[in-house]
mmCIF file of the C-alpha atoms, coordinates in Angstrom:
data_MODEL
# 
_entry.id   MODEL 
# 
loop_
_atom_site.group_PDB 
_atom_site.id 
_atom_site.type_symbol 
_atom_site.label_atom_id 
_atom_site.label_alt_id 
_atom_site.label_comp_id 
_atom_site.label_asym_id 
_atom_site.label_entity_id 
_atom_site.label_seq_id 
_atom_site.pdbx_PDB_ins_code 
_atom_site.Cartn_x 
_atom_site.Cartn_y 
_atom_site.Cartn_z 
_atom_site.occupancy 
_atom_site.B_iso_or_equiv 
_atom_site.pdbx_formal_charge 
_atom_site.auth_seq_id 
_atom_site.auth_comp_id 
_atom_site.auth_asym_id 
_atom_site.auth_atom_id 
_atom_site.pdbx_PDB_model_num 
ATOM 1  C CA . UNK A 1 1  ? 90.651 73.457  96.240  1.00 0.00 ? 1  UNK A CA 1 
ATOM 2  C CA . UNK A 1 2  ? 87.990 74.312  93.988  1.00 0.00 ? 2  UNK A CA 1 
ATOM 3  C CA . UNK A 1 3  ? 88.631 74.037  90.672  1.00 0.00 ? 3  UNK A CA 1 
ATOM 4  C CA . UNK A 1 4  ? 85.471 73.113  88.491  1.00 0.00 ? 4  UNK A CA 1 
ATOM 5  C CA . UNK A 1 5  ? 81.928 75.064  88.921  1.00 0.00 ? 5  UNK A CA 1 
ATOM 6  C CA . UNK A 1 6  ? 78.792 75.092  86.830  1.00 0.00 ? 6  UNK A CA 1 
ATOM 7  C CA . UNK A 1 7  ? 77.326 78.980  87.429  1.00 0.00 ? 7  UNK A CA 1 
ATOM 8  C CA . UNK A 1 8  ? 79.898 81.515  89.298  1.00 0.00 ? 8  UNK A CA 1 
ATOM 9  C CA . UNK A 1 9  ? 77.839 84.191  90.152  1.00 0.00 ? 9  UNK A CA 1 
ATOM 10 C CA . UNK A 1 10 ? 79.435 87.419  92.730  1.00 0.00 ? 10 UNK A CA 1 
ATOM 11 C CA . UNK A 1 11 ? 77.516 90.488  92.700  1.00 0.00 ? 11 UNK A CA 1 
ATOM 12 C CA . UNK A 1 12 ? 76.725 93.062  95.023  1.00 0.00 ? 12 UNK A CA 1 
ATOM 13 C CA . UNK A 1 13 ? 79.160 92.586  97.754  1.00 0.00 ? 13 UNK A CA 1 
ATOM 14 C CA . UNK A 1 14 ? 79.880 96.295  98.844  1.00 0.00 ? 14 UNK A CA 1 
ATOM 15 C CA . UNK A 1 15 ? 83.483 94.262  101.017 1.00 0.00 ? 15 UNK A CA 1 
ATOM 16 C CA . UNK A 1 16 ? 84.551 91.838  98.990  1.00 0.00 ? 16 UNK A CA 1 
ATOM 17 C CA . UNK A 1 17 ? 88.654 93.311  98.421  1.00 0.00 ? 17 UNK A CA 1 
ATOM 18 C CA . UNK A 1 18 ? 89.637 90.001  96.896  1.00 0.00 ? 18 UNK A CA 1 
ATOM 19 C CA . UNK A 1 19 ? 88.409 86.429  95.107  1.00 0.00 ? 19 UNK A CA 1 
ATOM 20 C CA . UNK A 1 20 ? 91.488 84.860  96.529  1.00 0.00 ? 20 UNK A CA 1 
ATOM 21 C CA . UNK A 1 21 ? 89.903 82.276  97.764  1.00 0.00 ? 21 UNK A CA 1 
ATOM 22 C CA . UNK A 1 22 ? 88.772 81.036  94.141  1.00 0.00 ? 22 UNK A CA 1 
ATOM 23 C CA . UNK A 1 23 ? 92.580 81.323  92.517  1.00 0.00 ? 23 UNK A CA 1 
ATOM 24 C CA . UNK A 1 24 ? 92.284 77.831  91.743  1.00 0.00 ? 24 UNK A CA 1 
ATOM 25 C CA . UNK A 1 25 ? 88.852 77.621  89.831  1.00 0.00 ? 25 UNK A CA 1 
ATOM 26 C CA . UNK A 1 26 ? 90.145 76.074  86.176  1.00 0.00 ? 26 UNK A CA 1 
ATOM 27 C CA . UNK A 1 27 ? 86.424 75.472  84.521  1.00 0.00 ? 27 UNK A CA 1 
ATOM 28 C CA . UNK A 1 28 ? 83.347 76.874  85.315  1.00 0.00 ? 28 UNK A CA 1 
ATOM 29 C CA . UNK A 1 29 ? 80.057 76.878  82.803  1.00 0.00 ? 29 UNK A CA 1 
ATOM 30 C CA . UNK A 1 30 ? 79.255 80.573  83.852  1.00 0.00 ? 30 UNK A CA 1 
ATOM 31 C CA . UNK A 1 31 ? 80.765 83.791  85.282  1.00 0.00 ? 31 UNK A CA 1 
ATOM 32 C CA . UNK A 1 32 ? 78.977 86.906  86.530  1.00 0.00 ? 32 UNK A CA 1 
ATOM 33 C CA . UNK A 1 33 ? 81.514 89.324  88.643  1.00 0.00 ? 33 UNK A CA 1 
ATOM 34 C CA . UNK A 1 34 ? 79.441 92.503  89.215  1.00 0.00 ? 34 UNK A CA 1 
ATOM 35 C CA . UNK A 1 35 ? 78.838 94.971  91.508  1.00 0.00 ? 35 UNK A CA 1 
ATOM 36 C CA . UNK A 1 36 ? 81.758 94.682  93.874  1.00 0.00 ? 36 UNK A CA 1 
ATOM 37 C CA . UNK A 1 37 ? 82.588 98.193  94.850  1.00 0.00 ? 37 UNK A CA 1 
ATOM 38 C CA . UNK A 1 38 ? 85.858 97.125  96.067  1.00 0.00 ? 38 UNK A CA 1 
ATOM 39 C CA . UNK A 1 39 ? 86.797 94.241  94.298  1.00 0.00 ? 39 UNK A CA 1 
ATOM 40 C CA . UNK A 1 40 ? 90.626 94.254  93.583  1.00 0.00 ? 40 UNK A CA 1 
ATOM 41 C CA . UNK A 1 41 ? 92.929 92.188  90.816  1.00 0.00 ? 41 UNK A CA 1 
ATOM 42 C CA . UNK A 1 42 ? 96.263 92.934  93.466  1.00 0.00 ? 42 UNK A CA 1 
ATOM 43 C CA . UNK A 1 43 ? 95.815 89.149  94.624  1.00 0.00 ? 43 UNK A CA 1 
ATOM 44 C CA . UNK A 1 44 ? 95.127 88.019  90.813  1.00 0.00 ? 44 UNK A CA 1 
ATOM 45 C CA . UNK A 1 45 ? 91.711 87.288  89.083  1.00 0.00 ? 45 UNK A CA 1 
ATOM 46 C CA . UNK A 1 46 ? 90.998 84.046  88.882  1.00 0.00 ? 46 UNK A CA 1 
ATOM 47 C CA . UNK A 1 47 ? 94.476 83.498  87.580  1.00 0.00 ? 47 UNK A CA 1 
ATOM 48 C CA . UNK A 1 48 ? 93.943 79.612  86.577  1.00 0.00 ? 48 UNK A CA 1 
ATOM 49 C CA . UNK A 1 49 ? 90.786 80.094  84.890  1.00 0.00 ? 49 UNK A CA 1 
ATOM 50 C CA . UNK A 1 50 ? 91.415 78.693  81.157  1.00 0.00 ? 50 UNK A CA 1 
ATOM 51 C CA . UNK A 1 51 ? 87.432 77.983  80.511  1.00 0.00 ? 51 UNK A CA 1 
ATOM 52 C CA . UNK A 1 52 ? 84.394 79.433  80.584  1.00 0.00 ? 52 UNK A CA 1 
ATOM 53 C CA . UNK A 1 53 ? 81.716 77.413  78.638  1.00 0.00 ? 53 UNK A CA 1 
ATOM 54 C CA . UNK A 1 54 ? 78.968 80.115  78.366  1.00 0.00 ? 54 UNK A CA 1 
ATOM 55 C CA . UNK A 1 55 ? 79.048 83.366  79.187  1.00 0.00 ? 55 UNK A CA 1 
ATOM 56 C CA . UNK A 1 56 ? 81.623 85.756  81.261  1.00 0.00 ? 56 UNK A CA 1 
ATOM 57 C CA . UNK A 1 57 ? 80.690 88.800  82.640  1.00 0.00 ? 57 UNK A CA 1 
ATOM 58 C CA . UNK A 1 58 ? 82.662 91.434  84.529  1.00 0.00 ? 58 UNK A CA 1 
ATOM 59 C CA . UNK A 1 59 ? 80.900 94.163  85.316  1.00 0.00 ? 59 UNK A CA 1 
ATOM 60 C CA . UNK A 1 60 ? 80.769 97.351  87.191  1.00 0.00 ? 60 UNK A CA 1 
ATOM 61 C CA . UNK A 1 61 ? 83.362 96.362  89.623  1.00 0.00 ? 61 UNK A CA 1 
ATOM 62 C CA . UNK A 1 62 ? 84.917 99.836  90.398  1.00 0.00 ? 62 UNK A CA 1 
ATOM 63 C CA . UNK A 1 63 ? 88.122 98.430  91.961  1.00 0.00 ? 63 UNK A CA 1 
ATOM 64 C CA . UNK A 1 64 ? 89.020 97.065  89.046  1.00 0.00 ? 64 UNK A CA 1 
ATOM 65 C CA . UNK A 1 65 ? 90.949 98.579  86.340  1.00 0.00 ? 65 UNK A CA 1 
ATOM 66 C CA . UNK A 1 66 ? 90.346 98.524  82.877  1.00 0.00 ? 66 UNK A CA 1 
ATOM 67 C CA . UNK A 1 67 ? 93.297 96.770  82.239  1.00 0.00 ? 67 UNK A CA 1 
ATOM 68 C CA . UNK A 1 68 ? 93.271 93.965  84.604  1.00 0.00 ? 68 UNK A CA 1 
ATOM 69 C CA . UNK A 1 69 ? 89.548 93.278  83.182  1.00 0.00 ? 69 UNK A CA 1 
ATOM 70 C CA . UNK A 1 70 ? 91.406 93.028  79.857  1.00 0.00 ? 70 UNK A CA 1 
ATOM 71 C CA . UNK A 1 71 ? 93.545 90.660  81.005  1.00 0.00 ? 71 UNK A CA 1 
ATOM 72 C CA . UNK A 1 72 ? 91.128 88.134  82.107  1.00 0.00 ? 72 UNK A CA 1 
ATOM 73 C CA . UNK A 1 73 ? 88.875 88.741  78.753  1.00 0.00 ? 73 UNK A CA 1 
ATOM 74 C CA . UNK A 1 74 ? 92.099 88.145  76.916  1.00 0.00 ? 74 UNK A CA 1 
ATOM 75 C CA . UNK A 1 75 ? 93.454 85.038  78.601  1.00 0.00 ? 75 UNK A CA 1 
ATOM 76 C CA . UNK A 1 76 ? 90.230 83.440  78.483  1.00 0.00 ? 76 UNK A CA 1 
ATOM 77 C CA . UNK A 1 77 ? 89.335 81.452  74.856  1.00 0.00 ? 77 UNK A CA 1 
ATOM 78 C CA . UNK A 1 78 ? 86.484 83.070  73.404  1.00 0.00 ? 78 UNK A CA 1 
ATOM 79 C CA . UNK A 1 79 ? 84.588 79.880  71.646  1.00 0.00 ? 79 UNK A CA 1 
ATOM 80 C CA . UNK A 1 80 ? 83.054 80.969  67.800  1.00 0.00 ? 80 UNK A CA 1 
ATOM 81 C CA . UNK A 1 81 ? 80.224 82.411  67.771  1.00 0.00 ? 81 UNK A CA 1 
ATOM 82 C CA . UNK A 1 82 ? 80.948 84.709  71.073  1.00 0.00 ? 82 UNK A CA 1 
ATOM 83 C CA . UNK A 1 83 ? 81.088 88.535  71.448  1.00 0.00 ? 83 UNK A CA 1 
ATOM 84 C CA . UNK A 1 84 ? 83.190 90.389  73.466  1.00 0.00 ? 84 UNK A CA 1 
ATOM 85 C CA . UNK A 1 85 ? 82.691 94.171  74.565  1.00 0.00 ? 85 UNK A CA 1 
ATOM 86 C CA . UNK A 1 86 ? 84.503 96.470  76.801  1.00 0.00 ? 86 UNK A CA 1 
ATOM 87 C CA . UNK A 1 87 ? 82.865 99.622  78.248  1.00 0.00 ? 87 UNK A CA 1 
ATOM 88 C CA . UNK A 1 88 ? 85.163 101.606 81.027  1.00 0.00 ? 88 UNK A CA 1 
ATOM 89 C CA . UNK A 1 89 ? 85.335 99.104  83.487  1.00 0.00 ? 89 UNK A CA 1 
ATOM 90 C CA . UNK A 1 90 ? 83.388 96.758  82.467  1.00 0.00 ? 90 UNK A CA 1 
ATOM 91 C CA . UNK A 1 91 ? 83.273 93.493  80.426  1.00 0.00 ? 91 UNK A CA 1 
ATOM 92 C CA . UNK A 1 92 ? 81.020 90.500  78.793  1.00 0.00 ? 92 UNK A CA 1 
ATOM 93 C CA . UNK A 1 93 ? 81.970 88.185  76.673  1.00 0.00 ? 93 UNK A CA 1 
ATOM 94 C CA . UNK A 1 94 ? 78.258 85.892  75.513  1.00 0.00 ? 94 UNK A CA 1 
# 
């Protein structure tokens, strides 16, 4: 299983239902999730991701409610010095 990654970068897959596949990613230096019409939290989000070094970024993924993008912001440790911001269904922490 993957469970370490520098950049994670998923945009613009008008398919992609799930990131199932990636339920075991722990670490990753990056994470842009945007643009995934149909990109659903029903199979979990990443549920084992504790770190993000840099920046996370979930954007504009219409499948995805505002509070399972929430969720992920919130269980993820924002280091000092980082924003967060929330806009419909949308989210970025930097």
């Amino acid at each position: 299983n993957l469970s370490r990654v520098g950049t994670l970068v998923v945009t613009s897959n008008p398919k992609l239902v799930s990131l199932a596949g990636l339920k075991g990613l722990k670490h990753a230096k990056s994470v842009d999730i945007s643009k995934n019409r149909v990109l659903a939290g029903y199979f979990g989000l990443l549920p084992q991701l504790a770190q993000v070094e840099q920046q996370l970024v979930l954007r504009q993924n219409l499948g995805l409610s505002k509070h399972e993008v929430s969720q992920v912001m919130a269980r993820i440790p924002q280091r000092q010095g980082t924003q967060a911001a929330a806009q419909g269904k949308s989210a970025a922490v930097q």
